[in-house]
Short mmCIF file of C-alpha atoms in Angstrom, two decimals:
data_model
loop_
_atom_site.label_atom_id
_atom_site.label_comp_id
_atom_site.label_asym_id
_atom_site.label_seq_id
_atom_site.Cartn_x
_atom_site.Cartn_y
_atom_site.Cartn_z
CA MET R 1 -24.40 21.06 4.47
CA LYS R 2 -21.79 20.88 1.71
CA ILE R 3 -21.76 17.13 1.25
CA GLY R 4 -22.97 16.29 -2.23
CA TYR R 5 -22.38 14.42 -5.43
CA PRO R 6 -22.07 16.15 -8.82
CA ARG R 7 -25.07 15.39 -10.98
CA LYS R 8 -27.06 16.90 -13.79
CA VAL R 9 -30.11 18.81 -12.59
CA THR R 10 -33.26 17.58 -14.31
CA VAL R 11 -36.99 18.04 -13.84
CA SER R 12 -38.05 17.53 -10.21
CA ILE R 13 -40.25 14.68 -9.12
CA SER R 14 -43.78 15.95 -9.01
CA THR R 15 -45.49 16.00 -5.63
CA SER R 16 -48.84 15.68 -7.37
CA THR R 17 -50.68 12.36 -7.37
CA GLU R 18 -51.14 12.73 -11.15
CA ARG R 19 -48.52 11.17 -13.40
CA LYS R 20 -46.81 13.23 -16.07
CA PRO R 21 -48.40 12.50 -19.44
CA ALA R 22 -45.20 12.80 -21.50
CA GLY R 23 -41.96 10.85 -21.33
CA PRO R 24 -41.18 7.48 -19.77
CA LEU R 25 -42.38 6.89 -16.24
CA ARG R 26 -39.67 6.94 -13.58
CA THR R 27 -39.27 3.72 -11.64
CA TYR R 28 -38.50 2.92 -8.01
CA GLU R 29 -37.31 0.04 -5.87
CA VAL R 30 -37.46 -0.26 -2.06
CA ARG R 31 -34.94 -2.66 -0.51
CA THR R 32 -35.95 -3.69 2.99
CA TYR R 33 -33.82 -5.04 5.82
CA GLY R 34 -34.90 -5.92 9.35
CA CYS R 35 -38.09 -6.52 11.26
CA GLN R 36 -41.80 -6.43 10.46
CA MET R 37 -41.85 -2.73 11.38
CA ASN R 38 -39.45 -2.09 8.51
CA VAL R 39 -41.53 -4.21 6.15
CA HIS R 40 -44.58 -2.13 7.08
CA ASP R 41 -42.63 1.12 6.70
CA SER R 42 -41.55 -0.03 3.24
CA GLU R 43 -45.19 -0.42 2.24
CA ARG R 44 -45.64 3.22 3.25
CA LEU R 45 -42.56 4.26 1.29
CA SER R 46 -43.84 2.45 -1.81
CA GLY R 47 -47.22 4.14 -1.44
CA LEU R 48 -45.60 7.56 -1.12
CA LEU R 49 -43.43 7.06 -4.19
CA GLU R 50 -46.34 5.86 -6.29
CA SER R 51 -48.40 8.86 -5.17
CA THR R 52 -45.76 11.05 -6.87
CA GLY R 53 -46.07 9.16 -10.16
CA LEU R 54 -43.26 6.62 -9.85
CA VAL R 55 -43.90 3.00 -10.83
CA PRO R 56 -42.29 -0.19 -9.45
CA GLN R 57 -39.20 -1.43 -11.23
CA GLN R 58 -39.90 -4.83 -12.76
CA PRO R 59 -37.47 -7.69 -12.06
CA GLY R 60 -34.87 -8.07 -14.78
CA ASP R 61 -35.28 -4.50 -16.05
CA GLY R 62 -32.02 -3.20 -14.58
CA THR R 63 -31.66 -0.64 -11.79
CA ALA R 64 -34.55 1.65 -10.90
CA ASP R 65 -34.45 5.44 -11.26
CA VAL R 66 -34.98 5.75 -7.49
CA VAL R 67 -33.55 3.14 -5.09
CA VAL R 68 -34.51 3.37 -1.42
CA PHE R 69 -32.76 1.39 1.31
CA ASN R 70 -34.93 0.88 4.41
CA THR R 71 -32.29 -0.19 6.88
CA CYS R 72 -31.95 -2.07 10.15
CA ALA R 73 -29.36 -1.35 12.86
CA VAL R 74 -29.96 -4.31 15.16
CA ARG R 75 -27.13 -6.51 13.89
CA GLU R 76 -23.48 -5.69 13.25
CA ASN R 77 -23.46 -6.81 9.61
CA ALA R 78 -26.21 -4.30 8.74
CA ASP R 79 -23.55 -1.62 8.19
CA ASN R 80 -21.44 -3.80 5.90
CA LYS R 81 -24.46 -4.88 3.87
CA LEU R 82 -25.61 -1.30 3.33
CA TYR R 83 -22.24 0.16 2.37
CA GLY R 84 -21.48 -2.82 0.14
CA ASN R 85 -24.72 -2.27 -1.78
CA LEU R 86 -24.16 1.47 -1.95
CA GLY R 87 -20.70 0.82 -3.39
CA LEU R 88 -22.20 -1.27 -6.18
CA LEU R 89 -24.71 1.47 -6.99
CA ALA R 90 -21.97 4.11 -7.21
CA GLN R 91 -20.82 2.51 -10.44
CA VAL R 92 -24.37 2.46 -11.79
CA LYS R 93 -24.87 6.10 -10.91
CA GLU R 94 -21.72 7.15 -12.77
CA LYS R 95 -23.40 5.90 -15.96
CA HIS R 96 -26.88 7.19 -15.00
CA PRO R 97 -26.39 10.46 -13.06
CA ASP R 98 -30.15 11.13 -12.94
CA MET R 99 -30.62 8.09 -10.74
CA GLN R 100 -31.40 8.83 -7.08
CA ILE R 101 -30.45 6.86 -3.97
CA ALA R 102 -32.11 7.28 -0.56
CA VAL R 103 -31.26 5.67 2.77
CA GLY R 104 -33.78 5.54 5.60
CA GLY R 105 -34.65 3.42 8.62
CA CYS R 106 -32.82 2.68 11.84
CA LEU R 107 -29.27 2.70 10.46
CA ALA R 108 -29.92 6.09 8.86
CA GLN R 109 -31.28 7.40 12.17
CA LYS R 110 -28.09 6.18 13.87
CA ASP R 111 -25.35 6.96 11.35
CA ARG R 112 -26.71 10.20 9.86
CA GLU R 113 -23.79 12.20 8.39
CA THR R 114 -21.62 9.06 8.33
CA ILE R 115 -23.62 7.70 5.41
CA LEU R 116 -23.01 10.79 3.29
CA ARG R 117 -19.35 10.84 4.28
CA LYS R 118 -18.81 7.20 3.31
CA ALA R 119 -21.13 7.30 0.28
CA PRO R 120 -21.31 10.90 -1.04
CA TRP R 121 -23.27 9.72 -4.08
CA VAL R 122 -26.35 9.15 -1.87
CA ASP R 123 -29.03 11.78 -2.51
CA VAL R 124 -31.23 11.54 0.61
CA VAL R 125 -30.82 10.33 4.18
CA PHE R 126 -33.97 10.30 6.32
CA GLY R 127 -34.82 8.77 9.68
CA THR R 128 -37.45 6.62 11.34
CA HIS R 129 -39.57 9.60 12.40
CA ASN R 130 -40.05 11.33 9.04
CA VAL R 131 -40.87 8.58 6.52
CA GLY R 132 -43.44 10.89 4.96
CA SER R 133 -40.74 13.41 3.98
CA LEU R 134 -39.10 11.15 1.39
CA PRO R 135 -40.81 12.53 -1.77
CA ALA R 136 -40.08 16.13 -0.79
CA LEU R 137 -36.45 15.31 0.05
CA LEU R 138 -35.95 13.56 -3.30
CA ASP R 139 -37.50 16.54 -5.07
CA ARG R 140 -35.27 18.97 -3.14
CA ALA R 141 -32.13 16.94 -3.85
CA ARG R 142 -32.82 17.05 -7.60
CA HIS R 143 -33.70 20.73 -7.57
CA ASN R 144 -30.71 21.84 -5.46
CA ASN R 145 -28.25 19.32 -6.93
CA LYS R 146 -27.21 18.57 -3.37
CA ALA R 147 -27.63 15.67 -0.93
CA GLN R 148 -30.40 16.10 1.63
CA LEU R 149 -30.12 14.93 5.25
CA GLU R 150 -33.18 15.19 7.49
CA ILE R 151 -33.34 13.33 10.80
CA LEU R 152 -36.05 14.12 13.35
CA GLU R 153 -35.82 13.20 17.03
CA SER R 154 -39.53 12.58 17.49
CA LEU R 155 -42.38 11.24 15.37
CA GLU R 156 -43.54 13.69 12.70
CA VAL R 157 -46.77 11.89 11.78
CA PHE R 158 -48.04 8.43 12.67
CA PRO R 159 -47.02 6.18 9.75
CA SER R 160 -50.52 4.77 9.28
CA THR R 161 -51.73 8.14 7.99
CA LEU R 162 -49.45 7.81 4.94
CA PRO R 163 -50.32 6.20 1.59
CA THR R 164 -49.62 2.48 1.43
CA LYS R 165 -48.90 -0.06 -1.25
CA ARG R 166 -49.42 -3.46 0.37
CA ASP R 167 -47.33 -6.43 -0.67
CA SER R 168 -50.32 -8.74 -0.16
CA VAL R 169 -53.99 -8.41 -1.07
CA HIS R 170 -55.10 -10.87 1.62
CA SER R 171 -52.95 -9.75 4.58
CA GLY R 172 -52.11 -6.40 6.10
CA TRP R 173 -49.87 -4.93 8.80
CA VAL R 174 -51.46 -2.52 11.28
CA SER R 175 -49.28 -0.52 13.67
CA ILE R 176 -50.85 -0.08 17.09
CA SER R 177 -47.81 1.69 18.55
CA VAL R 178 -44.33 2.84 17.65
CA GLY R 179 -41.26 3.13 19.82
CA CYS R 180 -40.36 1.28 23.01
CA ASN R 181 -40.11 2.14 26.72
CA ASN R 182 -37.89 -0.81 27.61
CA THR R 183 -34.13 -0.48 28.18
CA CYS R 184 -32.74 -3.85 27.05
CA THR R 185 -28.96 -3.47 27.12
CA PHE R 186 -28.41 -5.22 23.77
CA CYS R 187 -31.02 -3.24 21.82
CA ILE R 188 -30.50 0.03 20.00
CA VAL R 189 -34.12 0.32 18.79
CA PRO R 190 -35.47 2.57 21.61
CA SER R 191 -32.85 5.23 20.87
CA LEU R 192 -33.71 5.11 17.16
CA ARG R 193 -37.51 4.81 17.25
CA GLY R 194 -38.11 6.76 20.46
CA LYS R 195 -40.45 6.26 23.38
CA GLU R 196 -43.67 4.31 22.86
CA ARG R 197 -46.50 6.18 21.20
CA ASP R 198 -49.91 4.49 21.19
CA ARG R 199 -52.65 4.97 18.64
CA ARG R 200 -56.21 5.34 19.82
CA PRO R 201 -58.28 2.15 19.52
CA GLY R 202 -60.81 3.82 17.23
CA GLU R 203 -58.11 4.75 14.71
CA ILE R 204 -56.74 1.21 14.71
CA LEU R 205 -60.15 -0.41 14.25
CA ALA R 206 -61.03 2.06 11.49
CA GLU R 207 -57.85 1.13 9.62
CA ILE R 208 -58.60 -2.58 10.01
CA GLU R 209 -62.15 -2.09 8.74
CA ALA R 210 -60.79 -0.21 5.71
CA LEU R 211 -58.37 -3.05 4.99
CA VAL R 212 -61.17 -5.61 5.27
CA ALA R 213 -63.31 -3.54 2.90
CA ASP R 214 -60.38 -3.74 0.45
CA GLY R 215 -60.34 -7.56 0.59
CA VAL R 216 -57.95 -8.24 3.48
CA ILE R 217 -58.95 -11.18 5.68
CA GLU R 218 -55.85 -11.31 7.90
CA VAL R 219 -54.16 -8.54 9.89
CA THR R 220 -51.07 -8.52 12.07
CA LEU R 221 -50.99 -5.94 14.86
CA LEU R 222 -47.51 -4.43 15.15
CA GLY R 223 -45.63 -2.86 18.02
CA GLN R 224 -42.20 -3.07 19.62
CA ASN R 225 -44.08 -4.31 22.69
CA VAL R 226 -47.72 -4.84 21.77
CA ASN R 227 -48.91 -5.94 25.20
CA SER R 228 -47.85 -2.66 26.79
CA TYR R 229 -50.29 -0.95 24.42
CA GLY R 230 -52.54 1.48 26.27
CA VAL R 231 -50.06 2.60 28.91
CA GLU R 232 -49.76 6.00 27.24
CA PHE R 233 -53.47 6.70 27.62
CA GLY R 234 -53.85 4.97 30.98
CA ASP R 235 -55.46 1.61 30.19
CA ARG R 236 -53.23 -1.36 31.00
CA LEU R 237 -55.88 -3.79 29.74
CA ALA R 238 -56.19 -2.05 26.39
CA PHE R 239 -54.46 -4.73 24.32
CA GLY R 240 -56.80 -7.51 25.44
CA LYS R 241 -59.74 -5.22 24.72
CA LEU R 242 -58.33 -4.47 21.27
CA LEU R 243 -58.07 -8.19 20.46
CA ARG R 244 -61.70 -8.71 21.50
CA ALA R 245 -62.78 -5.72 19.41
CA CYS R 246 -61.07 -7.27 16.38
CA GLY R 247 -63.34 -10.26 16.91
CA GLY R 248 -66.33 -8.09 16.12
CA ILE R 249 -65.12 -6.96 12.68
CA GLU R 250 -67.16 -8.78 10.05
CA GLY R 251 -65.04 -10.34 7.33
CA LEU R 252 -61.83 -10.35 9.39
CA GLU R 253 -60.87 -14.01 9.62
CA ARG R 254 -57.37 -14.02 11.08
CA VAL R 255 -55.73 -11.75 13.66
CA ARG R 256 -52.10 -12.05 14.71
CA PHE R 257 -49.75 -9.78 16.67
CA THR R 258 -46.04 -9.27 17.28
CA SER R 259 -44.18 -8.89 19.50
CA PRO R 260 -45.18 -9.06 23.15
CA HIS R 261 -42.77 -8.78 26.08
CA PRO R 262 -42.91 -11.53 28.72
CA ALA R 263 -42.67 -9.04 31.58
CA ALA R 264 -45.90 -7.31 30.55
CA PHE R 265 -47.83 -10.33 29.29
CA THR R 266 -50.97 -10.74 31.39
CA ASP R 267 -53.71 -13.31 31.86
CA ASP R 268 -56.34 -11.06 30.28
CA VAL R 269 -54.45 -11.22 26.97
CA ILE R 270 -54.37 -15.02 27.13
CA GLU R 271 -58.11 -15.05 27.85
CA ALA R 272 -58.79 -12.67 24.97
CA MET R 273 -56.78 -14.88 22.63
CA ALA R 274 -58.65 -18.00 23.72
CA GLU R 275 -62.11 -16.43 23.60
CA THR R 276 -61.84 -14.48 20.32
CA PRO R 277 -62.33 -16.90 17.41
CA ASN R 278 -60.43 -14.93 14.79
CA VAL R 279 -57.33 -14.46 16.99
CA MET R 280 -55.06 -17.21 15.74
CA PRO R 281 -53.56 -19.95 17.97
CA GLN R 282 -50.05 -18.62 17.48
CA LEU R 283 -47.80 -16.60 19.77
CA HIS R 284 -44.34 -15.12 19.31
CA MET R 285 -42.81 -14.79 22.79
CA PRO R 286 -39.15 -13.61 22.83
CA LEU R 287 -37.05 -15.54 25.38
CA GLN R 288 -33.60 -14.05 24.54
CA SER R 289 -31.88 -16.18 27.21
CA GLY R 290 -32.79 -18.98 29.61
CA SER R 291 -30.25 -17.82 32.18
CA ASP R 292 -31.63 -15.60 34.93
CA LYS R 293 -28.20 -14.03 35.35
CA VAL R 294 -28.00 -13.13 31.68
CA LEU R 295 -31.60 -11.88 31.64
CA LYS R 296 -30.68 -9.53 34.49
CA GLU R 297 -27.64 -8.27 32.54
CA MET R 298 -29.91 -7.79 29.53
CA ARG R 299 -32.37 -5.79 31.70
CA ARG R 300 -35.14 -8.18 30.71
CA SER R 301 -37.49 -7.79 33.67
CA TYR R 302 -38.64 -11.43 33.88
CA ARG R 303 -36.96 -14.70 34.73
CA SER R 304 -37.09 -18.16 33.21
CA LYS R 305 -39.71 -19.41 35.69
CA LYS R 306 -42.12 -16.61 34.73
CA PHE R 307 -41.47 -17.24 31.04
CA LEU R 308 -42.25 -20.94 31.32
CA GLY R 309 -45.32 -20.12 33.40
CA ILE R 310 -46.69 -17.94 30.59
CA LEU R 311 -46.24 -20.75 28.09
CA GLU R 312 -48.00 -23.17 30.42
CA LYS R 313 -51.00 -20.85 30.78
CA VAL R 314 -51.19 -20.27 27.04
CA ARG R 315 -51.25 -24.00 26.35
CA GLU R 316 -53.83 -24.62 29.06
CA ASN R 317 -56.17 -22.13 27.37
CA ILE R 318 -55.12 -22.75 23.73
CA PRO R 319 -53.97 -26.39 23.53
CA HIS R 320 -52.85 -26.30 19.89
CA ALA R 321 -51.03 -22.96 20.09
CA ALA R 322 -47.77 -22.78 18.15
CA ILE R 323 -45.28 -20.70 20.14
CA THR R 324 -42.19 -19.17 18.55
CA THR R 325 -39.36 -17.14 20.06
CA ASP R 326 -36.16 -15.11 19.71
CA ILE R 327 -32.90 -16.21 21.35
CA ILE R 328 -29.51 -14.50 21.59
CA VAL R 329 -26.38 -16.64 22.00
CA GLY R 330 -23.08 -15.31 23.34
CA PHE R 331 -24.21 -12.28 25.34
CA PRO R 332 -21.21 -10.75 27.15
CA GLY R 333 -20.27 -12.79 30.21
CA GLU R 334 -22.43 -15.77 29.23
CA THR R 335 -20.86 -18.88 30.79
CA GLU R 336 -21.30 -22.48 29.73
CA GLU R 337 -23.67 -22.83 32.70
CA ASP R 338 -25.70 -19.88 31.46
CA PHE R 339 -25.87 -21.35 27.98
CA GLN R 340 -26.96 -24.71 29.36
CA ALA R 341 -29.81 -22.90 31.14
CA THR R 342 -30.92 -21.60 27.74
CA LEU R 343 -30.82 -25.11 26.29
CA ASP R 344 -32.89 -26.33 29.24
CA VAL R 345 -35.57 -23.68 28.74
CA VAL R 346 -35.68 -24.37 25.00
CA ALA R 347 -36.09 -28.09 25.65
CA ALA R 348 -38.92 -27.40 28.09
CA SER R 349 -40.64 -24.81 25.90
CA ARG R 350 -40.99 -26.95 22.76
CA PHE R 351 -41.03 -23.95 20.43
CA ALA R 352 -42.59 -24.47 17.00
CA SER R 353 -39.68 -22.45 15.63
CA ALA R 354 -37.08 -19.99 16.88
CA PHE R 355 -35.19 -17.04 15.47
CA THR R 356 -31.68 -17.55 16.84
CA PHE R 357 -28.99 -14.88 16.75
CA GLN R 358 -25.34 -14.61 17.68
CA TYR R 359 -24.85 -11.59 19.93
CA SER R 360 -23.83 -8.58 17.89
CA LYS R 361 -21.99 -5.73 19.58
CA ARG R 362 -23.77 -2.49 18.70
CA PRO R 363 -22.08 0.84 19.50
CA GLY R 364 -24.35 2.99 21.62
CA THR R 365 -25.84 0.10 23.61
CA PRO R 366 -24.87 -0.61 27.26
CA ALA R 367 -24.00 -4.21 26.42
CA ALA R 368 -21.29 -3.03 24.03
CA GLU R 369 -19.41 -1.61 27.04
CA LEU R 370 -19.67 -4.75 29.18
CA GLU R 371 -16.58 -6.75 30.00
CA HIS R 372 -16.09 -10.36 28.96
CA GLN R 373 -17.14 -10.08 25.32
CA LEU R 374 -16.99 -13.67 24.10
CA PRO R 375 -14.69 -14.99 21.35
CA LYS R 376 -16.37 -15.61 18.02
CA ALA R 377 -15.43 -19.31 18.07
CA VAL R 378 -17.18 -19.84 21.43
CA VAL R 379 -20.33 -18.07 20.27
CA GLN R 380 -20.39 -20.01 16.98
CA GLU R 381 -20.06 -23.37 18.73
CA ARG R 382 -22.89 -22.59 21.14
CA TYR R 383 -25.03 -21.27 18.32
CA GLU R 384 -24.63 -24.54 16.43
CA ARG R 385 -25.61 -26.56 19.50
CA LEU R 386 -28.70 -24.43 20.04
CA THR R 387 -29.86 -24.60 16.43
CA ALA R 388 -29.32 -28.37 16.37
CA LEU R 389 -31.56 -28.75 19.44
CA GLN R 390 -34.24 -26.41 18.11
CA ASP R 391 -34.21 -28.01 14.64
CA ARG R 392 -34.84 -31.39 16.27
CA ILE R 393 -37.71 -29.95 18.32
CA CYS R 394 -39.19 -28.31 15.21
CA ALA R 395 -39.16 -31.64 13.39
CA GLU R 396 -40.75 -33.44 16.36
CA GLU R 397 -43.45 -30.81 16.83
CA ASN R 398 -44.25 -30.79 13.11
CA ALA R 399 -44.46 -34.59 13.12
CA LYS R 400 -47.31 -34.28 15.62
CA GLN R 401 -49.31 -32.42 12.96
CA VAL R 402 -49.44 -35.45 10.62
CA GLY R 403 -53.02 -36.73 10.44
CA ARG R 404 -54.58 -33.42 11.48
CA THR R 405 -56.94 -31.59 9.14
CA VAL R 406 -56.05 -27.90 8.87
CA GLU R 407 -57.33 -24.79 7.15
CA VAL R 408 -54.64 -23.11 5.05
CA MET R 409 -54.73 -19.62 3.57
CA VAL R 410 -53.12 -19.79 0.13
CA THR R 411 -50.25 -17.41 -0.57
CA ALA R 412 -48.90 -16.16 -3.87
CA GLN R 413 -45.46 -17.58 -3.12
CA SER R 414 -44.85 -21.29 -3.66
CA GLY R 415 -41.98 -23.42 -2.43
CA LYS R 416 -38.61 -23.62 -4.18
CA LYS R 417 -39.53 -27.07 -5.52
CA ALA R 418 -43.04 -26.11 -6.65
CA ALA R 419 -42.34 -26.81 -10.32
CA GLU R 420 -41.06 -30.27 -9.42
CA THR R 421 -43.63 -31.19 -6.76
CA GLN R 422 -46.64 -29.46 -8.37
CA ARG R 423 -47.62 -28.05 -4.98
CA LEU R 424 -48.98 -24.66 -3.91
CA SER R 425 -48.24 -23.10 -0.51
CA GLY R 426 -50.07 -21.44 2.33
CA ARG R 427 -50.18 -20.82 6.07
CA SER R 428 -52.25 -22.74 8.59
CA THR R 429 -54.05 -20.96 11.42
CA ASP R 430 -51.02 -21.49 13.69
CA GLN R 431 -48.77 -19.94 10.97
CA ARG R 432 -47.04 -23.16 9.96
CA LEU R 433 -45.98 -23.29 6.32
CA VAL R 434 -47.88 -25.95 4.34
CA HIS R 435 -47.09 -27.12 0.81
CA PHE R 436 -50.09 -28.88 -0.71
CA SER R 437 -51.11 -30.60 -3.92
CA ILE R 438 -54.50 -30.54 -5.65
CA PRO R 439 -56.18 -33.92 -6.18
CA ALA R 440 -57.43 -34.85 -9.64
CA SER R 441 -60.37 -32.62 -10.70
CA GLY R 442 -59.85 -30.41 -7.66
CA GLU R 443 -60.41 -26.66 -7.87
CA THR R 444 -57.30 -24.47 -8.02
CA PRO R 445 -57.46 -21.85 -5.25
CA ARG R 446 -56.36 -18.26 -5.62
CA PRO R 447 -54.04 -16.45 -3.17
CA GLY R 448 -56.28 -15.49 -0.27
CA ASP R 449 -58.62 -18.47 -0.68
CA LEU R 450 -58.75 -21.07 2.10
CA VAL R 451 -58.27 -24.79 1.63
CA THR R 452 -59.07 -27.52 4.15
CA ILE R 453 -56.62 -30.39 3.83
CA PRO R 454 -55.01 -33.25 5.82
CA ILE R 455 -51.36 -33.08 6.83
CA THR R 456 -49.71 -36.13 5.30
CA GLU R 457 -46.00 -35.44 5.85
CA ALA R 458 -43.77 -33.26 8.02
CA ALA R 459 -40.28 -31.78 7.81
CA ALA R 460 -38.45 -29.54 10.26
CA PHE R 461 -39.53 -26.28 8.64
CA HIS R 462 -42.72 -27.09 6.72
CA LEU R 463 -45.66 -29.46 6.42
CA VAL R 464 -46.93 -31.30 3.36
CA SER R 465 -50.47 -32.19 2.34
CA ASP R 466 -51.16 -34.59 -0.52
CA PRO R 467 -54.92 -35.26 -0.33
CA ALA R 468 -55.75 -38.75 -1.59
CA SER R 469 -59.06 -37.67 -3.13
CA LEU R 470 -61.55 -34.83 -3.43
CA ALA R 471 -63.15 -36.06 -0.22
CA GLU R 472 -60.06 -34.83 1.64
CA TYR R 473 -59.84 -31.50 -0.15
CA SER R 474 -62.08 -28.45 -0.16
CA VAL R 475 -61.68 -24.85 -1.26
CA ARG R 476 -63.43 -21.88 0.30
CA ARG R 477 -63.31 -18.95 -2.07
CA SER R 478 -62.82 -15.74 -0.15
CA ARG R 479 -63.14 -11.99 -0.52
CA ALA R 480 -59.34 -11.91 -0.47
CA GLY R 481 -59.26 -14.23 -3.47
CA ASP R 482 -61.70 -11.92 -5.22
CA ALA R 483 -59.37 -9.00 -4.40
CA TRP R 484 -56.47 -10.96 -5.91
CA ASP R 485 -58.48 -11.46 -9.12
CA ARG R 486 -59.28 -7.75 -9.27
CA ALA R 487 -55.64 -6.78 -8.71
CA GLN R 488 -54.48 -9.12 -11.45
CA ALA R 489 -57.19 -7.93 -13.82
CA ASP R 490 -56.32 -4.30 -13.14
CA SER R 491 -52.66 -4.98 -13.90
CA CYS R 492 -53.43 -6.08 -17.46
CA GLY R 493 -56.71 -4.35 -18.22
CA ALA R 494 -58.85 -7.50 -17.99
CA PRO R 495 -62.44 -7.29 -16.70
CA ALA R 496 -62.88 -7.46 -12.94
CA THR R 497 -64.32 -10.58 -11.39
CA GLY R 498 -67.61 -11.05 -9.68
CA PRO R 499 -68.35 -11.84 -6.03
CA SER R 500 -67.23 -14.99 -4.23
CA GLY R 501 -68.70 -18.12 -5.67
CA THR R 502 -68.49 -16.97 -9.28
CA LYS R 503 -65.80 -18.12 -11.63
CA GLY R 504 -62.77 -15.85 -11.35
CA VAL R 505 -60.02 -14.76 -13.69
CA SER R 506 -57.06 -16.28 -11.87
CA LEU R 507 -54.29 -14.32 -13.53
CA GLY R 508 -50.74 -14.39 -12.25
CA MET R 509 -51.24 -17.52 -10.14
CA PRO R 510 -49.79 -20.52 -11.98
CA LEU R 511 -52.30 -23.25 -12.70
CA LEU R 512 -50.41 -26.35 -11.71
CA PRO R 513 -51.45 -29.73 -13.09
CA THR R 514 -53.53 -31.79 -10.71
CA ARG R 515 -51.82 -34.70 -9.03
CA LYS R 516 -52.72 -38.04 -10.57
#
């Protein structure tokens, strides 16, 4: 391949895990777009880059020596966002020719040579099936002074065998499968990630146990369709069994999963959720449309009655379950009657929250060839009506939480108004976002610690807890909090902390004044 970008050849990136002793360390940045699968893949990419001696670029320090785009191809604006960002980096690279740019993920798998044709200053293009090749491709591009394109049509190695740098010390993603066997007409993912490949249960449980040993207390099981897990090795009840097995892992406090498919969602999974204490009362169940006609056109092999029946069974077994969903507005041929059917199902479902999307025509999908593509103005108007309804439901459902006492796992990220409100943030067992204050003389928790607090106020997209006294506030120091202390201590050379219950060195987590 002759496509390339003139650059000065310098020393190759080492494939050794040892860093070079002389000279400044090269830096990297991974920019992630898309779903949780991409977020998890980016953790693998960061781990791979650090294994070659690169270090993360710190905010405010300019552009990294290696910039990796982990792309999504689900929505139409993904292309524009990528090429816009690549255009900005072209100017940077003119001044710093030793800089390297790599593009991976679903858009890279789809566009391939197009990326190098539109942006010849890109050094590496790699696909969804060969994430582990990135260091070698970067090394080869520097050595040969030539752009490298490598796209595989099937999985090279299961991603979970690669090094990982987790974004969180208390939570971890665990892939149970990759790929998808469904043929939804709007979705390009199956053609980019391939047919479903399932990991063996023992491998999954071993990875979870390793994460727990490292301080993780929450895991999210990932798959394009998690509840079809096991079909590849002939056990259609495997996902329910896997959830129950997670319940036997000591130290694992919270288990979540995403995303199931309504057509394959069975009663044994509901029973496993209800009977396994560390499986959280939260379910993401993609609706996509409430119209049976549109569901048929989408090749979604369920209908609205079945969908609502699943929700009813879940709530019978798990009364306080928070159910979230995905909805597409403006699918080709959607009539006002079809859209009203979606509004009706949304009203009946009482979702805790919803990810709503305007239909995006994606070349290569069957839906892109359908007649009756809707005008943008029609889709926008329907989208606004749907979001207005769902926002009202969110606010009403959150209002029902006021007065409840909940356990919240503290996160490192606080709300936008944290400095003003003096509140920290965390997630309740049902995954609702909670901003909370610390009463006078109350202990400041670390990320990963768990606080038990009353909900005192509700908004559409978050809850608030302002405990009136210490009697309404308690902190349970966790192994994840200890891991946070160790990570912060390691980052600045401070001594490591002791076990739970001992006073920790809470570095990096702002100590906010207690509320008077």
